[in-house]
């Protein structure tokens, strides 16, 4: 029986310790007392001996003294040595040789000459050194005694004490065994009685029969009752455990308990399920639990538990589990620890809840909310009464109302009054039918600004189909509408331009023929011929038609231009006189010239035409006189200003403002002011092309024009023109050649032109000026002709737009053969991004059609003489 | 687990108590002495040996017990040595003869000897009388015959068959005088006394009578007076039953060959010692008034007694 053995063992140990301590203490006491007594006895012996040898010393009878000392040594076997010291020197000793010096040098313990001191021999033996003075002889007697020898004297006593201790211990052992037997006898009886119970779980316990003292029988009876109660309680407990397990399964919460002293961990079935394990399949441990925690969360979980132990607090931590099948679960873990009185942790208990599903839903919600918060569209949710319950950040940005200001309000805070009651009635009718309404609102921001938004409003229904909320998704489309309007305007102008451009091109070729042949005919007639007057009228009408076409081309931005670096201030100053004539005396001109104004790269003719058209427009707006102010200045357009300025490229611009004090315009007029043929003048008073031409010129120069005006308040036109890049070399050459006088030559010129009449006219002009002319009808023919007569040809004049092979390609092939060949292009128009853009880019020579004979000859000479001029 | 730990603690504590009780007192720090290691061999330097030029070697005859002699003479002799610029080396010997031998062999410079030994030394090697002490104004002494105060002995005649104590065989008062007296009677100590002893000194003889160890003893009169002063309990238990005629007081002697200058300085010093304030109390404790010049003739009576005794010994010899 374990208890009996334990009692016996503990009593035995206790007895051993007790007897050991007592015997040890007694032995120690006896030894100490014996040693003290021995010292005292040795002192006495020594004193007696000293008295005995005093006279011999006084008589200096060393033999007698030595004899006495030797006799004493012989009489006392435990004496190790005896010697006498006189005046610090050994006088007589029992040592076979001399007295060891260290003995003489032993420190004196006090002032007295009588004492016992101890020293130790290198062999470990302890000695008592007794010293007494020898009467009046002025000498000292020293006696040495080995302590072991003293201890030996009481060896029998010590042995007896040990024997008594041993016997006592043996008796104690016997008593201990009896006590153990007696103490456990009753318990053994009771145990036997308890063993007489049936197999656990069997119904109907039979009480034990205990043939013993009344106490034990009573105890057995009580135990019987206790077992019965325990069985009952166990049954109830099992039921509750089953209920708890079911509850845990439903709630996905498992419970655990960790015995800190043993390290054993208990899991409820639900925790096994959470960990995808078979309940009872193995013994869980804290280490296993930690290994199942997601590696990234392991430190967090361990730290949370350690922290709770340190601070003696509860802990709660949400973390992930990485299960053996690779799946990840989210759990919420809570726990607390019980401690004993001195603060040692005993047991930790807690729960683990599987919150994977909840977490997934929460994350979806978070994503949804993040999406709603981040979208550009306004999201607004109201209850059925229209009170705002939710607005997203886009709402705040668009309307200017903060979320706090909006919540609880009715969306009518945005009402602008632009929609009538019928509009809202229809809207509500749609919504209350449970349908989605979509359409445009004009609403008012917090600051009062109106804005247009495209809205889609839907009712939100609950499970019973009852409308519980309305949700509106809206988008501010104000800018889009504006851009759409601008696009529409642009497209309209573009269409008109293309129409006008197409007609004007063909019309130009006709005019070239009419005017050309009129000139030839007039030249061939004798002076005073009757037909001269008629032909001159034809020429005049032709020239007017040419101007008209030029304006149309300017509007359609298809006018052939010759752009140069221009100082706008200079151009205005140059034209000021003309403006005076145009405006008349009633209108004052004021010019505010910008300082260090940037250069613009434009066609001088176009700029002059633009200025004149603007002046004419102002004059017509001020029939009763007034003032016209022209102002130039440098402006820098930042990217963020582009939209406001209507420009597409940021950078440096020259701003020309033309302000009049005329009648002004309403909004509708302002919107159509640049439309071609739109005029506010009487029929026949204007072409309706003046401001359209200005618009076209500005656009062709990659600028922008805007007008600000109100009726009666005059008007201000603002024209932005880009400041030019550094001047290309070709442009400089062309400027120099402008001064060259028109003259003919003897060189050979290849003229390439698909229009037979124009080709014929050019041949006439050039051959008339002395040149040898070779012709070709298109690019293919031109390349072939050049190959045949390459050595003869000094210059190639080629139309840009031709069938089969265009001027650009043909000229490329020819130049490949002779890169240094002089050449120029002719063109009746430049259709947008095509055809003659390369001429402008490469600063090539261009002759615009229709051309005057003199202008052509001047240009030809300029190209032929290019190198000579450069060298000069 | 905790319970197991507690048990171990109890067990360990018990063992600690047990061992501690056994080892109690073992932790004292003791010096180490190697008893097997001897000192370097040096010539033995007896206590009486000193450098001759630096020491004044003085011997005192065993008139009184050596303990008392040392007690009373040591300090006075230290002073004397100091006055002559030397360190004293004080010697005693068991017998008068040994003192005489020390003087003869120059082992001492100055000696206090009894009257008998003086005459012998003078005769043997010319022992020279330096000065003599004056005690109670006199330069003489007697031999007293002592008996226990309570004994029935009234005179020397009552001593027959008694136990008798002599001091030293060479002592005048302690041996020669009573022996001579017996010789006059035709007796020897062995024939006259039941038992005889040599005590070695006069105070020992006084003590032997006082303690009843012997029935009677012959002692130096000045010693008896001295003991009567310093140890009256002893003399009080004795009674003087006989007194000899006067003899010259025991002198202070030197070897005749002692350095003359030292001899002279010692003599001058001793003669004026009673004027030295430091010496006065020391002289008083020895009951010496002063030192004076002495005459060798002062000891003629002793010398005669010796001669007579020796002569009678020769006559008796076979």
mmCIF file of C-alpha atoms in Angstrom, chain A residues 79-374:
data_model
loop_
_atom_site.group_PDB
_atom_site.id
_atom_site.type_symbol
_atom_site.label_atom_id
_atom_site.label_comp_id
_atom_site.label_asym_id
_atom_site.label_seq_id
_atom_site.Cartn_x
_atom_site.Cartn_y
_atom_site.Cartn_z
ATOM 1 C CA UNK A 79 52.686 15.501 24.141
ATOM 2 C CA UNK A 80 54.298 16.222 20.779
ATOM 3 C CA UNK A 81 57.035 18.529 21.966
ATOM 4 C CA UNK A 82 58.281 20.603 24.898
ATOM 5 C CA UNK A 83 60.803 23.370 24.820
ATOM 6 C CA UNK A 84 61.986 26.363 26.800
ATOM 7 C CA UNK A 85 62.628 29.762 25.323
ATOM 8 C CA UNK A 86 64.922 32.244 27.028
ATOM 9 C CA UNK A 87 65.377 35.730 25.672
ATOM 10 C CA UNK A 88 63.509 34.661 22.495
ATOM 11 C CA UNK A 89 65.982 31.863 21.804
ATOM 12 C CA UNK A 90 65.374 28.143 22.245
ATOM 13 C CA UNK A 91 67.007 27.077 25.484
ATOM 14 C CA UNK A 92 66.209 23.397 25.768
ATOM 15 C CA UNK A 93 63.807 21.326 23.670
ATOM 16 C CA UNK A 94 62.625 17.797 23.126
ATOM 17 C CA UNK A 95 63.067 18.115 19.390
ATOM 18 C CA UNK A 96 65.708 15.775 18.085
ATOM 19 C CA UNK A 97 67.335 18.699 16.360
ATOM 20 C CA UNK A 98 66.344 22.329 16.573
ATOM 21 C CA UNK A 99 63.023 23.992 17.272
ATOM 22 C CA UNK A 100 61.147 24.675 13.992
ATOM 23 C CA UNK A 101 61.488 28.435 13.380
ATOM 24 C CA UNK A 102 57.798 28.846 12.573
ATOM 25 C CA UNK A 103 56.973 27.688 16.086
ATOM 26 C CA UNK A 104 59.032 30.521 17.537
ATOM 27 C CA UNK A 105 57.354 32.993 15.246
ATOM 28 C CA UNK A 106 53.763 32.033 16.088
ATOM 29 C CA UNK A 107 51.807 35.203 16.826
ATOM 30 C CA UNK A 108 51.139 35.948 20.443
ATOM 31 C CA UNK A 109 47.410 36.099 21.050
ATOM 32 C CA UNK A 110 47.515 38.682 23.850
ATOM 33 C CA UNK A 111 49.599 40.411 26.445
ATOM 34 C CA UNK A 112 49.582 37.489 28.873
ATOM 35 C CA UNK A 113 52.317 34.903 28.720
ATOM 36 C CA UNK A 114 49.969 32.066 29.534
ATOM 37 C CA UNK A 115 47.779 30.913 26.673
ATOM 38 C CA UNK A 116 46.889 28.133 24.297
ATOM 39 C CA UNK A 117 46.959 28.737 20.586
ATOM 40 C CA UNK A 118 46.373 26.485 17.611
ATOM 41 C CA UNK A 119 48.302 25.862 14.466
ATOM 42 C CA UNK A 120 48.135 23.391 11.669
ATOM 43 C CA UNK A 121 50.888 21.207 10.281
ATOM 44 C CA UNK A 122 51.144 20.940 6.492
ATOM 45 C CA UNK A 123 49.892 17.353 6.835
ATOM 46 C CA UNK A 124 46.609 18.829 8.088
ATOM 47 C CA UNK A 125 47.024 17.883 11.704
ATOM 48 C CA UNK A 126 45.927 20.533 14.175
ATOM 49 C CA UNK A 127 48.122 21.239 17.203
ATOM 50 C CA UNK A 128 47.577 23.057 20.467
ATOM 51 C CA UNK A 129 50.574 25.094 21.490
ATOM 52 C CA UNK A 130 50.524 25.772 25.238
ATOM 53 C CA UNK A 131 52.774 28.465 26.643
ATOM 54 C CA UNK A 132 53.451 29.304 30.269
ATOM 55 C CA UNK A 133 56.122 31.539 31.850
ATOM 56 C CA UNK A 134 58.736 29.806 33.930
ATOM 57 C CA UNK A 135 58.443 31.574 37.316
ATOM 58 C CA UNK A 136 60.981 34.246 37.777
ATOM 59 C CA UNK A 137 63.483 32.661 35.436
ATOM 60 C CA UNK A 138 62.480 34.972 32.572
ATOM 61 C CA UNK A 139 61.862 31.929 30.362
ATOM 62 C CA UNK A 140 58.827 30.466 28.594
ATOM 63 C CA UNK A 141 57.825 26.824 28.499
ATOM 64 C CA UNK A 142 56.069 25.640 25.370
ATOM 65 C CA UNK A 143 54.110 22.430 25.057
ATOM 66 C CA UNK A 144 52.742 21.034 21.806
ATOM 67 C CA UNK A 145 49.801 18.631 21.744
ATOM 68 C CA UNK A 146 48.267 17.058 18.655
ATOM 69 C CA UNK A 147 44.525 17.615 18.687
ATOM 70 C CA UNK A 148 43.935 14.253 17.137
ATOM 71 C CA UNK A 149 45.633 12.672 20.122
ATOM 72 C CA UNK A 150 43.257 14.552 22.395
ATOM 73 C CA UNK A 151 40.292 13.492 20.305
ATOM 74 C CA UNK A 152 41.536 9.919 20.426
ATOM 75 C CA UNK A 153 41.099 10.007 24.169
ATOM 76 C CA UNK A 154 37.352 10.234 23.821
ATOM 77 C CA UNK A 155 37.066 7.916 20.838
ATOM 78 C CA UNK A 156 35.343 5.204 22.882
ATOM 79 C CA UNK A 157 32.807 7.733 24.121
ATOM 80 C CA UNK A 158 32.085 8.891 20.588
ATOM 81 C CA UNK A 159 31.788 5.324 19.337
ATOM 82 C CA UNK A 160 29.365 4.616 22.123
ATOM 83 C CA UNK A 161 27.302 7.638 21.213
ATOM 84 C CA UNK A 162 27.170 6.545 17.576
ATOM 85 C CA UNK A 163 26.153 3.071 18.648
ATOM 86 C CA UNK A 164 23.410 4.469 20.859
ATOM 87 C CA UNK A 165 22.262 6.667 17.952
ATOM 88 C CA UNK A 166 22.157 3.664 15.644
ATOM 89 C CA UNK A 167 20.242 1.587 18.136
ATOM 90 C CA UNK A 168 17.817 4.438 18.695
ATOM 91 C CA UNK A 169 17.337 4.707 14.966
ATOM 92 C CA UNK A 170 16.632 0.999 14.644
ATOM 93 C CA UNK A 171 14.115 1.175 17.445
ATOM 94 C CA UNK A 172 12.636 4.235 15.760
ATOM 95 C CA UNK A 173 12.341 2.320 12.512
ATOM 96 C CA UNK A 174 10.414 -0.374 14.247
ATOM 97 C CA UNK A 175 8.118 2.186 15.865
ATOM 98 C CA UNK A 176 7.691 3.960 12.518
ATOM 99 C CA UNK A 177 6.645 0.740 10.833
ATOM 100 C CA UNK A 178 4.130 0.106 13.587
ATOM 101 C CA UNK A 179 2.761 3.641 13.304
ATOM 102 C CA UNK A 180 2.501 3.299 9.527
ATOM 103 C CA UNK A 181 0.717 -0.013 9.862
ATOM 104 C CA UNK A 182 -1.640 1.250 12.556
ATOM 105 C CA UNK A 183 -2.402 4.481 10.753
ATOM 106 C CA UNK A 184 -3.268 2.775 7.510
ATOM 107 C CA UNK A 185 -4.956 -0.308 8.831
ATOM 108 C CA UNK A 186 -8.347 1.381 8.972
ATOM 109 C CA UNK A 187 -7.824 2.975 5.605
ATOM 110 C CA UNK A 188 -6.906 -0.428 4.144
ATOM 111 C CA UNK A 189 -10.113 -1.772 5.569
ATOM 112 C CA UNK A 190 -12.021 1.078 3.981
ATOM 113 C CA UNK A 191 -10.252 0.595 0.672
ATOM 114 C CA UNK A 192 -11.176 -3.062 0.657
ATOM 115 C CA UNK A 193 -14.749 -2.090 1.334
ATOM 116 C CA UNK A 194 -14.722 0.433 -1.503
ATOM 117 C CA UNK A 195 -13.239 -2.179 -3.818
ATOM 118 C CA UNK A 196 -16.276 -4.278 -3.088
ATOM 119 C CA UNK A 197 -18.314 -1.855 -5.188
ATOM 120 C CA UNK A 198 -19.526 -3.170 -8.506
ATOM 121 C CA UNK A 199 -18.124 -2.198 -11.869
ATOM 122 C CA UNK A 200 -18.508 1.565 -12.378
ATOM 123 C CA UNK A 201 -21.589 2.441 -14.327
ATOM 124 C CA UNK A 202 -23.593 -0.502 -13.162
ATOM 125 C CA UNK A 203 -26.961 0.450 -11.825
ATOM 126 C CA UNK A 204 -27.882 -0.271 -8.244
ATOM 127 C CA UNK A 205 -24.959 0.137 -5.895
ATOM 128 C CA UNK A 206 -24.761 -2.216 -3.031
ATOM 129 C CA UNK A 207 -23.402 -0.780 0.215
ATOM 130 C CA UNK A 208 -20.107 -2.130 1.490
ATOM 131 C CA UNK A 209 -19.958 -4.328 4.522
ATOM 132 C CA UNK A 210 -17.217 -3.135 6.820
ATOM 133 C CA UNK A 211 -16.301 -5.295 9.751
ATOM 134 C CA UNK A 212 -14.435 -2.715 11.684
ATOM 135 C CA UNK A 213 -14.738 0.029 14.203
ATOM 136 C CA UNK A 214 -17.857 2.095 14.227
ATOM 137 C CA UNK A 215 -15.964 5.078 12.825
ATOM 138 C CA UNK A 216 -14.833 3.311 9.720
ATOM 139 C CA UNK A 217 -18.235 1.662 9.219
ATOM 140 C CA UNK A 218 -19.823 5.088 9.471
ATOM 141 C CA UNK A 219 -17.249 6.468 7.068
ATOM 142 C CA UNK A 220 -18.001 3.652 4.635
ATOM 143 C CA UNK A 221 -21.707 4.398 4.879
ATOM 144 C CA UNK A 222 -21.074 8.065 4.240
ATOM 145 C CA UNK A 223 -18.891 7.115 1.332
ATOM 146 C CA UNK A 224 -21.666 4.935 -0.037
ATOM 147 C CA UNK A 225 -24.066 7.863 0.099
ATOM 148 C CA UNK A 226 -21.451 10.081 -1.436
ATOM 149 C CA UNK A 227 -20.952 7.673 -4.332
ATOM 150 C CA UNK A 228 -24.687 7.538 -4.943
ATOM 151 C CA UNK A 229 -24.835 11.347 -4.975
ATOM 152 C CA UNK A 230 -21.790 11.439 -7.159
ATOM 153 C CA UNK A 231 -23.373 9.075 -9.681
ATOM 154 C CA UNK A 232 -26.456 11.255 -9.776
ATOM 155 C CA UNK A 233 -24.369 14.389 -10.148
ATOM 156 C CA UNK A 234 -22.291 12.697 -12.812
ATOM 157 C CA UNK A 235 -25.405 11.931 -14.810
ATOM 158 C CA UNK A 236 -26.566 15.529 -14.578
ATOM 159 C CA UNK A 237 -23.075 16.668 -15.473
ATOM 160 C CA UNK A 238 -22.984 14.438 -18.554
ATOM 161 C CA UNK A 239 -26.288 15.859 -19.726
ATOM 162 C CA UNK A 240 -25.017 19.388 -19.202
ATOM 163 C CA UNK A 241 -21.762 18.570 -20.914
ATOM 164 C CA UNK A 242 -23.694 17.252 -23.902
ATOM 165 C CA UNK A 243 -25.796 20.430 -23.941
ATOM 166 C CA UNK A 244 -22.711 22.581 -23.622
ATOM 167 C CA UNK A 245 -20.988 20.682 -26.408
ATOM 168 C CA UNK A 246 -23.997 21.205 -28.660
ATOM 169 C CA UNK A 247 -24.105 24.882 -27.731
ATOM 170 C CA UNK A 248 -20.410 25.197 -28.500
ATOM 171 C CA UNK A 249 -20.917 23.472 -31.833
ATOM 172 C CA UNK A 250 -23.714 25.862 -32.752
ATOM 173 C CA UNK A 251 -21.804 28.938 -31.620
ATOM 174 C CA UNK A 252 -18.495 27.650 -33.034
ATOM 175 C CA UNK A 253 -16.978 28.240 -29.620
ATOM 176 C CA UNK A 254 -14.733 25.637 -28.032
ATOM 177 C CA UNK A 255 -13.339 25.696 -24.537
ATOM 178 C CA UNK A 256 -9.915 24.696 -23.265
ATOM 179 C CA UNK A 257 -8.074 24.310 -19.985
ATOM 180 C CA UNK A 258 -4.317 24.230 -19.477
ATOM 181 C CA UNK A 259 -2.808 22.804 -16.280
ATOM 182 C CA UNK A 260 0.334 24.909 -16.031
ATOM 183 C CA UNK A 261 2.122 22.687 -13.532
ATOM 184 C CA UNK A 262 1.788 19.532 -15.654
ATOM 185 C CA UNK A 263 1.448 21.179 -19.052
ATOM 186 C CA UNK A 264 -1.595 19.061 -19.901
ATOM 187 C CA UNK A 265 -4.149 20.730 -22.170
ATOM 188 C CA UNK A 266 -7.831 19.789 -22.340
ATOM 189 C CA UNK A 267 -9.956 20.648 -25.398
ATOM 190 C CA UNK A 268 -13.676 20.499 -25.832
ATOM 191 C CA UNK A 269 -14.987 18.652 -28.898
ATOM 192 C CA UNK A 270 -15.677 21.902 -30.685
ATOM 193 C CA UNK A 271 -12.011 22.887 -30.595
ATOM 194 C CA UNK A 272 -11.155 19.564 -32.243
ATOM 195 C CA UNK A 273 -13.726 20.396 -34.903
ATOM 196 C CA UNK A 274 -12.269 23.911 -35.361
ATOM 197 C CA UNK A 275 -8.834 22.349 -35.807
ATOM 198 C CA UNK A 276 -10.307 19.751 -38.227
ATOM 199 C CA UNK A 277 -9.242 16.964 -35.873
ATOM 200 C CA UNK A 278 -10.948 13.860 -34.593
ATOM 201 C CA UNK A 279 -11.870 14.387 -30.889
ATOM 202 C CA UNK A 280 -9.727 12.195 -28.673
ATOM 203 C CA UNK A 281 -7.423 11.214 -31.509
ATOM 204 C CA UNK A 282 -4.465 12.603 -29.672
ATOM 205 C CA UNK A 283 -3.384 14.496 -26.577
ATOM 206 C CA UNK A 284 -3.276 18.242 -27.339
ATOM 207 C CA UNK A 285 -0.413 20.365 -26.013
ATOM 208 C CA UNK A 286 0.252 24.055 -25.934
ATOM 209 C CA UNK A 287 3.111 23.483 -28.388
ATOM 210 C CA UNK A 288 0.783 21.696 -30.805
ATOM 211 C CA UNK A 289 -1.714 24.530 -30.486
ATOM 212 C CA UNK A 290 1.028 27.095 -31.234
ATOM 213 C CA UNK A 291 2.195 25.071 -34.247
ATOM 214 C CA UNK A 292 -1.347 25.245 -35.658
ATOM 215 C CA UNK A 293 -1.418 29.023 -35.293
ATOM 216 C CA UNK A 294 -0.613 30.822 -38.533
ATOM 217 C CA UNK A 295 3.188 31.489 -38.562
ATOM 218 C CA UNK A 296 2.609 35.218 -38.936
ATOM 219 C CA UNK A 297 0.341 35.283 -35.855
ATOM 220 C CA UNK A 298 2.298 32.854 -33.671
ATOM 221 C CA UNK A 299 4.389 35.500 -31.956
ATOM 222 C CA UNK A 300 1.298 37.631 -31.329
ATOM 223 C CA UNK A 301 -0.609 34.760 -29.692
ATOM 224 C CA UNK A 302 2.307 33.617 -27.570
ATOM 225 C CA UNK A 303 3.028 37.202 -26.513
ATOM 226 C CA UNK A 304 -0.641 37.831 -25.622
ATOM 227 C CA UNK A 305 -0.696 34.749 -23.384
ATOM 228 C CA UNK A 306 2.673 35.559 -21.806
ATOM 229 C CA UNK A 307 1.550 39.159 -21.210
ATOM 230 C CA UNK A 308 -1.659 37.996 -19.502
ATOM 231 C CA UNK A 309 0.402 35.697 -17.227
ATOM 232 C CA UNK A 310 2.768 38.531 -16.410
ATOM 233 C CA UNK A 311 0.047 41.090 -15.654
ATOM 234 C CA UNK A 312 -2.418 38.557 -14.243
ATOM 235 C CA UNK A 313 -5.093 39.822 -16.629
ATOM 236 C CA UNK A 314 -7.526 38.258 -19.043
ATOM 237 C CA UNK A 315 -6.505 38.247 -22.667
ATOM 238 C CA UNK A 316 -8.281 38.270 -25.987
ATOM 239 C CA UNK A 317 -6.597 37.853 -29.316
ATOM 240 C CA UNK A 318 -7.909 37.364 -32.831
ATOM 241 C CA UNK A 319 -5.620 35.311 -35.013
ATOM 242 C CA UNK A 320 -5.472 32.789 -37.798
ATOM 243 C CA UNK A 321 -4.971 29.057 -37.804
ATOM 244 C CA UNK A 322 -3.086 27.348 -40.584
ATOM 245 C CA UNK A 323 -4.484 23.827 -40.589
ATOM 246 C CA UNK A 324 -2.768 20.706 -41.880
ATOM 247 C CA UNK A 325 -4.880 20.712 -45.058
ATOM 248 C CA UNK A 326 -3.603 24.219 -45.847
ATOM 249 C CA UNK A 327 -6.873 25.965 -45.027
ATOM 250 C CA UNK A 328 -6.847 29.134 -42.968
ATOM 251 C CA UNK A 329 -9.365 29.866 -40.233
ATOM 252 C CA UNK A 330 -9.904 33.025 -38.243
ATOM 253 C CA UNK A 331 -10.497 32.556 -34.528
ATOM 254 C CA UNK A 332 -11.072 34.753 -31.515
ATOM 255 C CA UNK A 333 -9.292 33.394 -28.472
ATOM 256 C CA UNK A 334 -9.984 34.501 -24.910
ATOM 257 C CA UNK A 335 -8.515 33.226 -21.684
ATOM 258 C CA UNK A 336 -7.679 33.823 -18.070
ATOM 259 C CA UNK A 337 -5.440 32.209 -15.487
ATOM 260 C CA UNK A 338 -5.986 31.198 -11.864
ATOM 261 C CA UNK A 339 -3.197 31.734 -9.326
ATOM 262 C CA UNK A 340 -2.489 30.458 -5.846
ATOM 263 C CA UNK A 341 -1.865 32.691 -2.812
ATOM 264 C CA UNK A 342 1.766 33.363 -3.636
ATOM 265 C CA UNK A 343 0.919 34.301 -7.219
ATOM 266 C CA UNK A 344 2.072 31.111 -8.926
ATOM 267 C CA UNK A 345 -0.100 30.412 -11.992
ATOM 268 C CA UNK A 346 -2.043 27.173 -11.650
ATOM 269 C CA UNK A 347 -4.464 26.795 -14.482
ATOM 270 C CA UNK A 348 -5.465 28.724 -17.601
ATOM 271 C CA UNK A 349 -8.906 28.380 -19.096
ATOM 272 C CA UNK A 350 -10.434 29.982 -22.143
ATOM 273 C CA UNK A 351 -12.373 29.707 -25.354
ATOM 274 C CA UNK A 352 -11.647 29.652 -29.076
ATOM 275 C CA UNK A 353 -14.362 30.879 -31.413
ATOM 276 C CA UNK A 354 -14.334 30.195 -35.143
ATOM 277 C CA UNK A 355 -15.070 33.573 -36.720
ATOM 278 C CA UNK A 356 -13.952 32.690 -40.247
ATOM 279 C CA UNK A 357 -17.412 33.186 -41.777
ATOM 280 C CA UNK A 358 -18.052 36.350 -39.820
ATOM 281 C CA UNK A 359 -14.666 37.666 -40.849
ATOM 282 C CA UNK A 360 -15.336 36.891 -44.498
ATOM 283 C CA UNK A 361 -18.644 38.770 -44.389
ATOM 284 C CA UNK A 362 -17.020 41.667 -42.570
ATOM 285 C CA UNK A 363 -14.266 41.829 -45.167
ATOM 286 C CA UNK A 364 -16.810 41.828 -47.969
ATOM 287 C CA UNK A 365 -18.639 44.640 -46.223
ATOM 288 C CA UNK A 366 -15.386 46.512 -45.782
ATOM 289 C CA UNK A 367 -14.571 46.109 -49.457
ATOM 290 C CA UNK A 368 -18.033 47.259 -50.393
ATOM 291 C CA UNK A 369 -17.818 50.272 -48.149
ATOM 292 C CA UNK A 370 -14.329 51.065 -49.423
ATOM 293 C CA UNK A 371 -15.634 50.902 -52.971
ATOM 294 C CA UNK A 372 -18.580 53.149 -52.174
ATOM 295 C CA UNK A 373 -16.319 55.574 -50.354
ATOM 296 C CA UNK A 374 -13.833 55.688 -53.198
#
